[in-house]
Amino acid sequence: MEAVLNRASTYLGLVGLGWFVPIIRLGAGRSPAEQVRELWRQLGIPLLAISLFVLAWSGVAPKIETSLGAVPGPAAVWDEAVLLVEDHKAQRERQEAFYERQEERNAATL
């Protein structure tokens, strides 16, 4: 069983899911206190740091004025990211329609 856990932890670490290893070991009954500490170290601390960064960003951003206006906060950046994804999807649909029309024209020409 230990060999399987070690192999799984190696593969999960390679694909960036090393935080999942303590959960597997918890399920296997391996020293719960140690696994919770490891899970906190690998998952809890980074999530807390990201949360604190976003909170600081949302609090400070409106107070910073540049020649182009205020620095956008997390909500404004998220809204723009959503719009970019929607625009990308629309561009892909237009591209596919263009290629379909080209294929029809080529088929008609031949």
Backbone as a chain_set.jsonl record, in Angstrom:
{"seq": "MEAVLNRASTYLGLVGLGWFVPIIRLGAGRSPAEQVRELWRQLGIPLLAISLFVLAWSGVAPKIETSLGAVPGPAAVWDEAVLLVEDHKAQRERQEAFYERQEERNAATL", "coords": {"N": [[0.828, -1.192, 0.0], [1.949, 1.201, 0.749], [3.822, 1.625, -1.26], [2.181, 2.123, -3.433], [0.984, 4.516, -2.595], [3.25, 6.174, -2.516], [3.995, 6.158, -5.214], [1.718, 7.283, -6.353], [1.805, 9.8, -5.152], [4.089, 10.82, -6.331], [3.345, 10.992, -9.066], [1.107, 12.695, -8.873], [2.347, 14.971, -7.877], [3.909, 15.654, -10.067], [2.019, 16.498, -11.953], [1.019, 18.715, -10.769], [-0.774, 18.409, -8.712], [-0.102, 17.971, -6.077], [-1.151, 18.674, -3.631], [-3.232, 16.984, -3.281], [-2.329, 14.632, -2.288], [-2.084, 14.523, 0.637], [-4.809, 14.279, 1.213], [-5.46, 11.8, 0.142], [-3.828, 10.229, 1.756], [-5.004, 10.768, 4.209], [-7.445, 9.48, 3.832], [-6.471, 6.915, 3.747], [-5.837, 6.558, 6.332], [-3.451, 7.442, 7.48], [-1.646, 9.031, 9.9], [-3.524, 11.488, 10.873], [-3.247, 14.16, 11.961], [-0.759, 15.028, 11.015], [-1.241, 14.911, 8.266], [-3.27, 16.807, 7.939], [-1.871, 19.116, 8.66], [-0.02, 19.149, 6.543], [-1.753, 19.414, 4.373], [-2.804, 21.941, 4.94], [-0.452, 23.409, 4.631], [0.114, 23.04, 1.901], [-2.235, 23.744, 0.545], [-3.991, 25.415, 2.038], [-2.493, 27.718, 2.955], [-1.561, 28.935, 0.462], [-4.117, 29.559, -0.68], [-5.119, 31.319, 1.249], [-3.228, 33.375, 1.043], [-3.68, 34.259, -1.598], [-6.306, 35.156, -1.34], [-5.936, 37.262, 0.516], [-4.349, 38.948, -1.071], [-6.167, 39.624, -3.143], [-8.115, 40.972, -1.644], [-6.574, 43.145, -0.666], [-5.915, 44.334, -3.103], [-8.453, 45.067, -4.062], [-9.091, 46.975, -2.193], [-7.1, 48.945, -2.398], [-6.865, 49.64, -5.096], [-8.893, 51.533, -6.146], [-7.979, 53.901, -5.085], [-5.671, 54.622, -6.335], [-4.595, 56.761, -8.716], [-3.942, 57.218, -12.117], [-2.537, 58.57, -15.167], [-4.286, 57.572, -16.966], [-6.573, 57.076, -15.595], [-8.29, 55.505, -12.812], [-6.815, 52.637, -11.23], [-7.892, 49.459, -12.222], [-10.057, 47.382, -10.291], [-10.405, 44.04, -8.844], [-12.983, 43.103, -9.61], [-13.603, 44.575, -11.925], [-11.555, 43.717, -13.604], [-12.189, 41.003, -13.777], [-14.687, 41.175, -15.089], [-13.853, 42.205, -17.572], [-12.242, 40.091, -18.414], [-14.158, 38.096, -18.787], [-15.581, 39.265, -20.89], [-13.553, 39.235, -22.837], [-13.26, 36.47, -23.256], [-15.799, 35.869, -24.276], [-15.686, 37.408, -26.612], [-13.607, 36.099, -27.907], [-14.815, 33.6, -28.401], [-16.839, 34.42, -30.172], [-15.275, 35.357, -32.286], [-14.092, 32.94, -33.102], [-16.365, 31.575, -33.994], [-17.058, 33.197, -36.179], [-14.79, 32.777, -37.721], [-14.981, 30.034, -38.273], [-17.362, 30.048, -39.757], [-16.505, 31.549, -41.938], [-14.564, 29.826, -43.082], [-16.222, 27.701, -43.75], [-17.827, 28.917, -45.71], [-15.818, 29.393, -47.595], [-15.105, 26.76, -48.286], [-17.494, 25.934, -49.466], [-17.574, 27.67, -51.663], [-15.239, 26.882, -52.998], [-15.931, 24.235, -53.584], [-18.084, 24.689, -55.284], [-16.781, 25.978, -57.375], [-15.099, 23.989, -58.328]], "CA": [[0.0, 0.0, 0.0], [2.835, 2.375, 0.838], [4.431, 1.823, -2.576], [1.156, 2.748, -4.275], [0.868, 5.903, -2.148], [4.442, 6.909, -2.955], [3.91, 6.326, -6.654], [0.641, 8.242, -6.611], [2.26, 11.136, -4.763], [5.046, 11.251, -7.355], [2.605, 11.387, -10.271], [0.291, 13.871, -8.561], [3.259, 16.1, -7.781], [4.337, 16.019, -11.418], [0.947, 17.187, -12.669], [0.605, 19.892, -10.014], [-1.833, 18.089, -7.751], [0.538, 17.454, -4.875], [-2.004, 18.939, -2.47], [-4.202, 15.903, -3.174], [-1.684, 13.5, -1.607], [-2.517, 14.398, 2.03], [-6.198, 13.826, 1.266], [-5.413, 10.349, -0.072], [-3.251, 9.612, 2.958], [-6.031, 10.844, 5.253], [-8.376, 8.388, 3.542], [-5.807, 5.651, 4.06], [-5.665, 6.483, 7.781], [-2.082, 7.785, 7.867], [-1.483, 10.145, 10.846], [-4.393, 12.588, 10.474], [-2.744, 15.49, 12.33], [0.316, 15.371, 10.083], [-1.808, 15.125, 6.931], [-3.983, 18.089, 7.97], [-0.826, 20.148, 8.59], [0.518, 19.162, 5.181], [-2.795, 19.973, 3.514], [-2.81, 23.38, 5.215], [0.753, 23.991, 4.044], [0.087, 22.99, 0.446], [-3.449, 24.297, -0.038], [-4.57, 26.489, 2.853], [-1.671, 28.933, 2.949], [-1.672, 29.632, -0.826], [-5.455, 30.136, -0.847], [-5.191, 32.473, 2.141], [-2.399, 34.436, 0.459], [-4.384, 34.801, -2.77], [-7.45, 35.914, -0.823], [-5.442, 38.518, 1.076], [-3.929, 39.777, -2.189], [-7.358, 40.165, -3.819], [-8.702, 41.961, -0.736], [-5.73, 44.344, -0.685], [-6.052, 44.906, -4.432], [-9.755, 45.734, -4.173], [-9.108, 48.133, -1.318], [-6.122, 49.961, -2.796], [-6.983, 49.997, -6.515], [-9.624, 52.77, -6.463], [-7.269, 55.071, -4.545], [-4.506, 54.916, -7.164], [-4.95, 57.456, -9.947], [-2.882, 57.346, -13.109], [-2.942, 59.465, -16.246], [-5.368, 56.905, -17.701], [-7.697, 56.863, -14.688], [-8.031, 54.676, -11.632], [-6.399, 51.258, -11.474], [-9.087, 48.612, -12.09], [-10.094, 46.415, -9.199], [-10.601, 42.647, -9.271], [-14.276, 42.916, -10.275], [-13.489, 45.129, -13.283], [-10.675, 42.822, -14.366], [-12.96, 39.788, -14.037], [-15.666, 41.499, -16.131], [-13.14, 42.305, -18.851], [-11.808, 38.742, -18.796], [-15.348, 37.426, -19.307], [-15.829, 39.842, -22.215], [-12.532, 38.722, -23.751], [-13.587, 35.08, -23.588], [-16.956, 35.917, -25.172], [-15.207, 37.917, -27.892], [-12.838, 35.009, -28.525], [-15.769, 32.619, -28.92], [-17.494, 35.019, -31.338], [-14.282, 35.35, -33.373], [-13.959, 31.557, -33.571], [-17.559, 31.26, -34.773], [-16.926, 33.897, -37.458], [-13.733, 32.097, -38.47], [-15.53, 28.77, -38.778], [-18.317, 30.385, -40.817], [-15.708, 31.971, -43.088], [-13.979, 28.649, -43.715], [-17.313, 26.945, -44.365], [-18.162, 29.611, -46.957], [-14.716, 29.148, -48.52], [-15.224, 25.388, -48.774], [-18.631, 25.91, -50.386], [-17.149, 28.352, -52.895], [-14.276, 26.007, -53.678], [-16.667, 23.087, -54.121], [-18.879, 25.185, -56.409], [-15.844, 26.286, -58.446], [-14.615, 22.723, -58.895]], "C": [[0.873, 1.257, 0.0], [3.48, 2.674, -0.514], [3.446, 2.504, -3.521], [1.001, 4.216, -3.897], [2.057, 6.734, -2.606], [4.413, 7.155, -4.459], [2.842, 7.35, -7.03], [1.089, 9.655, -6.264], [3.265, 11.683, -5.77], [4.311, 11.761, -8.584], [1.76, 12.636, -10.014], [1.153, 15.119, -8.431], [3.707, 16.583, -9.146], [3.277, 16.809, -12.17], [0.388, 18.367, -11.89], [-0.52, 19.645, -9.025], [-1.263, 17.486, -6.473], [-0.281, 17.667, -3.615], [-3.02, 17.825, -2.263], [-3.65, 14.708, -2.393], [-2.095, 13.408, -0.135], [-3.966, 13.936, 2.173], [-6.256, 12.308, 1.08], [-4.876, 9.659, 1.18], [-4.206, 9.69, 4.143], [-7.03, 9.71, 5.07], [-7.796, 7.03, 3.872], [-5.534, 5.506, 5.553], [-4.266, 6.797, 8.272], [-2.074, 9.072, 8.687], [-2.269, 11.413, 10.452], [-3.845, 13.982, 10.799], [-1.652, 15.939, 11.361], [-0.238, 15.673, 8.688], [-2.585, 16.441, 6.861], [-2.985, 19.239, 7.921], [-0.261, 20.278, 7.183], [-0.49, 19.747, 4.193], [-2.899, 21.48, 3.699], [-1.615, 24.059, 4.548], [0.653, 24.072, 2.522], [-1.122, 23.672, -0.174], [-3.976, 25.505, 0.724], [-3.79, 27.788, 2.785], [-1.719, 29.635, 1.593], [-3.048, 30.265, -1.051], [-5.641, 31.365, 0.042], [-4.399, 33.644, 1.566], [-3.08, 35.07, -0.743], [-5.578, 35.628, -2.323], [-7.016, 37.258, -0.253], [-4.988, 39.477, -0.027], [-5.129, 40.418, -2.878], [-8.044, 41.207, -2.937], [-7.895, 43.253, -0.727], [-5.87, 45.064, -2.023], [-7.372, 45.673, -4.554], [-9.833, 46.967, -3.28], [-8.223, 49.275, -1.795], [-6.357, 50.483, -4.208], [-7.747, 51.299, -6.773], [-8.9, 54.04, -5.999], [-6.076, 55.482, -5.393], [-4.979, 55.531, -8.471], [-3.727, 57.533, -10.853], [-3.359, 58.322, -14.179], [-4.088, 58.873, -17.066], [-6.602, 56.662, -16.844], [-7.287, 55.993, -13.519], [-7.591, 53.275, -12.064], [-7.626, 50.363, -11.28], [-8.951, 47.626, -10.934], [-10.345, 45.017, -9.731], [-11.918, 42.433, -10.021], [-14.221, 43.422, -11.713], [-12.623, 44.237, -14.16], [-11.416, 41.534, -14.718], [-13.973, 40.037, -15.159], [-15.004, 41.585, -17.5], [-12.658, 40.94, -19.333], [-12.986, 37.963, -19.383], [-15.664, 37.948, -20.705], [-14.806, 39.355, -23.243], [-12.826, 37.285, -24.183], [-14.776, 35.038, -24.545], [-16.55, 36.41, -26.558], [-14.415, 36.843, -28.638], [-13.777, 33.973, -29.137], [-16.459, 33.144, -30.172], [-16.539, 35.029, -32.534], [-14.126, 33.949, -33.953], [-15.16, 31.155, -34.418], [-17.498, 31.933, -36.141], [-15.878, 33.223, -38.339], [-14.261, 30.798, -39.073], [-16.518, 29.027, -39.91], [-17.574, 30.795, -42.082], [-15.146, 30.755, -43.824], [-15.053, 27.773, -44.363], [-17.714, 27.578, -45.694], [-17.075, 29.372, -48.006], [-14.808, 27.753, -49.12], [-16.379, 25.265, -49.76], [-18.264, 26.547, -51.721], [-16.174, 27.483, -53.695], [-14.974, 24.806, -54.319], [-17.485, 23.509, -55.336], [-17.979, 25.475, -57.62], [-15.358, 25.014, -59.122], [-15.738, 22.01, -59.604]], "O": [[0.564, 2.244, -0.668], [3.664, 3.836, -0.875], [3.832, 3.362, -4.315], [0.898, 5.073, -4.775], [1.888, 7.874, -3.037], [4.767, 8.24, -4.921], [3.046, 8.178, -7.918], [0.79, 10.601, -6.993], [3.286, 12.886, -6.033], [4.616, 12.842, -9.088], [1.71, 13.533, -10.854], [0.737, 16.206, -8.83], [3.868, 17.785, -9.362], [3.611, 17.703, -12.948], [-0.61, 18.961, -12.3], [-1.15, 20.592, -8.554], [-1.868, 16.602, -5.866], [-0.129, 16.931, -2.64], [-3.612, 17.724, -1.189], [-4.411, 13.877, -1.897], [-2.43, 12.315, 0.321], [-4.31, 13.272, 3.151], [-7.004, 11.618, 1.771], [-5.405, 8.634, 1.61], [-4.225, 8.795, 4.988], [-7.418, 9.055, 6.037], [-8.523, 6.104, 4.232], [-5.058, 4.462, 6.0], [-3.928, 6.442, 9.401], [-2.474, 10.117, 8.174], [-1.735, 12.297, 9.781], [-3.972, 14.893, 9.981], [-1.627, 17.095, 10.938], [0.239, 16.583, 8.011], [-2.561, 17.118, 5.833], [-3.214, 20.228, 7.225], [-0.049, 21.387, 6.692], [-0.117, 20.488, 3.284], [-3.063, 22.217, 2.727], [-1.742, 25.141, 3.974], [1.066, 25.066, 1.925], [-1.045, 24.136, -1.312], [-4.362, 26.505, 0.119], [-4.374, 28.851, 2.577], [-1.907, 30.851, 1.567], [-3.138, 31.384, -1.555], [-6.259, 32.345, -0.377], [-4.862, 34.783, 1.604], [-3.061, 36.292, -0.891], [-5.83, 36.698, -2.879], [-7.654, 38.279, -0.51], [-5.216, 40.683, 0.068], [-5.116, 41.615, -3.166], [-8.508, 42.227, -3.444], [-8.468, 44.341, -0.776], [-5.937, 46.293, -2.056], [-7.407, 46.785, -5.081], [-10.57, 47.905, -3.585], [-8.564, 50.444, -1.614], [-6.076, 51.649, -4.488], [-7.277, 52.113, -7.567], [-9.194, 55.133, -6.484], [-5.524, 56.565, -5.201], [-5.686, 54.886, -9.245], [-2.627, 57.868, -10.413], [-4.472, 58.84, -14.095], [-4.782, 59.598, -17.779], [-7.582, 56.095, -17.326], [-6.102, 55.773, -13.268], [-7.96, 52.8, -13.139], [-8.328, 50.495, -10.277], [-7.868, 47.114, -10.65], [-10.483, 44.827, -10.939], [-11.959, 41.657, -10.976], [-14.737, 42.769, -12.621], [-12.931, 44.029, -15.334], [-11.285, 41.028, -15.832], [-14.109, 39.22, -16.069], [-15.549, 41.084, -18.484], [-12.666, 40.667, -20.534], [-12.823, 37.247, -20.371], [-15.978, 37.168, -21.604], [-15.159, 39.093, -24.393], [-12.654, 36.937, -25.351], [-14.774, 34.272, -25.509], [-17.02, 35.883, -27.567], [-14.542, 36.7, -29.854], [-13.56, 33.522, -30.261], [-16.647, 32.398, -31.133], [-16.945, 34.742, -33.66], [-14.037, 33.79, -35.171], [-15.009, 30.48, -35.436], [-17.843, 31.319, -37.15], [-16.055, 33.109, -39.552], [-14.015, 30.502, -40.243], [-16.516, 28.311, -40.911], [-17.978, 30.422, -43.184], [-15.242, 30.668, -45.049], [-14.815, 27.173, -45.411], [-17.918, 26.878, -46.686], [-17.384, 29.171, -49.181], [-14.612, 27.577, -50.323], [-16.264, 24.575, -50.773], [-18.604, 26.023, -52.782], [-16.281, 27.372, -54.916], [-14.655, 24.41, -55.44], [-17.568, 22.766, -56.314], [-18.379, 25.24, -58.76], [-15.22, 24.967, -60.345], [-15.533, 20.925, -60.149]]}, "num_chains": 1, "name": "protein.A"}
